[in-house]
Structure formats: C-alpha cells, structure tokens
Amino acid sequence: MTGRFIAVVGPSGVGKDSVMRALAMKDARMVLARRVITRPGNAGGEDFDGVSTAEFEARKENGDFVLDWHAHGLQYG
C-alpha cells in the first residue's frame, strides 16, 4: 500500500479518535491504523491491541511500527 501517513496528536480526551473516524467515513481512501499499547487489551477506552512490554519491544525491533512513543508510563506503536 502506498500513500501518506498522518499522525493526529493531542491531549487525552480531546477527540482525536472521533475526528479520525469521521474523516475515514467521509473518504474511503483513508485507512485508520490500529494502535498497539502496553496495557491489557480489555482496559477499554480507545481501540487498540494490548501487549506486554516484551512483545512490544520485539515488535518494535522487528520494525512493525511506523512510529512509537512513551506516554503515561505506557508504550504506544
């Protein structure tokens, strides 16, 4: 797949997911990336895959993430 990767960033609860979903619904060319976070998958809130720190690090080392960052004591990819 070719295209452009757009990162939407902002404080927790500001509505990033709502904006991204609305844009994707308006334009079929837009595809939302699924996040991977080092917390339990059943933690609720945003749509993500929960993994252990070891699995996250292995996936990072494998080049699975376009970008990754640390926030609130968790790792995101």
CSV table of C-alpha atoms in Angstrom, one decimal:
chain,number,residue,atom,x,y,z
A,1,MET,CA,0.0,0.0,0.0
A,2,THR,CA,1.3,3.4,-0.8
A,3,GLY,CA,0.1,6.7,0.5
A,4,ARG,CA,0.7,9.3,3.2
A,5,PHE,CA,0.8,8.6,6.9
A,6,ILE,CA,-0.8,11.3,9.0
A,7,ALA,CA,-0.3,11.3,12.8
A,8,VAL,CA,-3.0,13.0,14.8
A,9,VAL,CA,-1.8,14.1,18.2
A,10,GLY,CA,-3.3,15.9,21.2
A,11,PRO,CA,-4.1,15.5,24.8
A,12,SER,CA,-6.2,12.6,26.1
A,13,GLY,CA,-9.9,13.1,25.7
A,14,VAL,CA,-9.7,15.9,23.2
A,15,GLY,CA,-11.5,13.9,20.4
A,16,LYS,CA,-8.7,12.6,18.2
A,17,ASP,CA,-10.4,9.3,17.6
A,18,SER,CA,-13.8,10.9,16.8
A,19,VAL,CA,-12.2,13.2,14.2
A,20,MET,CA,-10.3,10.4,12.6
A,21,ARG,CA,-13.3,8.1,12.4
A,22,ALA,CA,-15.4,11.0,10.9
A,23,LEU,CA,-12.7,11.7,8.3
A,24,ALA,CA,-12.4,8.0,7.4
A,25,MET,CA,-16.2,7.7,7.0
A,26,LYS,CA,-16.2,10.6,4.5
A,27,ASP,CA,-13.3,9.3,2.4
A,28,ALA,CA,-12.9,5.6,1.6
A,29,ARG,CA,-9.2,6.2,0.7
A,30,MET,CA,-8.4,6.9,4.4
A,31,VAL,CA,-7.4,3.8,6.5
A,32,LEU,CA,-7.1,4.0,10.2
A,33,ALA,CA,-4.0,2.3,11.7
A,34,ARG,CA,-4.6,0.1,14.8
A,35,ARG,CA,-2.6,1.1,17.8
A,36,VAL,CA,-0.6,-1.3,19.9
A,37,ILE,CA,-0.2,-0.3,23.6
A,38,THR,CA,1.5,-1.9,26.6
A,39,ARG,CA,-1.6,-2.4,28.7
A,40,PRO,CA,-4.3,-5.1,28.9
A,41,GLY,CA,-6.4,-5.4,25.8
A,42,ASN,CA,-9.6,-5.3,27.9
A,43,ALA,CA,-8.7,-1.9,29.5
A,44,GLY,CA,-11.4,-0.2,27.5
A,45,GLY,CA,-11.4,3.3,26.1
A,46,GLU,CA,-9.7,3.6,22.7
A,47,ASP,CA,-9.5,0.9,20.0
A,48,PHE,CA,-6.1,-0.9,20.4
A,49,ASP,CA,-4.2,-4.2,20.7
A,50,GLY,CA,-2.9,-4.7,24.2
A,51,VAL,CA,0.5,-6.4,24.5
A,52,SER,CA,3.2,-7.0,27.1
A,53,THR,CA,6.3,-4.8,27.3
A,54,ALA,CA,8.4,-7.7,26.0
A,55,GLU,CA,6.1,-8.2,23.0
A,56,PHE,CA,6.1,-4.5,22.2
A,57,GLU,CA,9.9,-4.4,22.3
A,58,ALA,CA,10.1,-7.5,20.0
A,59,ARG,CA,7.6,-5.9,17.5
A,60,LYS,CA,9.5,-2.6,17.6
A,61,GLU,CA,12.8,-4.4,17.0
A,62,ASN,CA,11.1,-6.2,14.0
A,63,GLY,CA,10.1,-2.9,12.5
A,64,ASP,CA,6.3,-3.4,13.0
A,65,PHE,CA,5.6,0.3,13.9
A,66,VAL,CA,5.7,3.3,11.7
A,67,LEU,CA,6.3,5.3,14.8
A,68,ASP,CA,6.3,4.7,18.6
A,69,TRP,CA,6.3,6.8,21.7
A,70,HIS,CA,6.1,6.6,25.5
A,71,ALA,CA,3.3,8.4,27.4
A,72,HIS,CA,1.7,8.0,30.8
A,73,GLY,CA,4.0,5.1,31.7
A,74,LEU,CA,3.0,3.1,28.6
A,75,GLN,CA,4.5,2.4,25.2
A,76,TYR,CA,2.4,3.1,22.0
A,77,GLY,CA,3.1,2.0,18.5
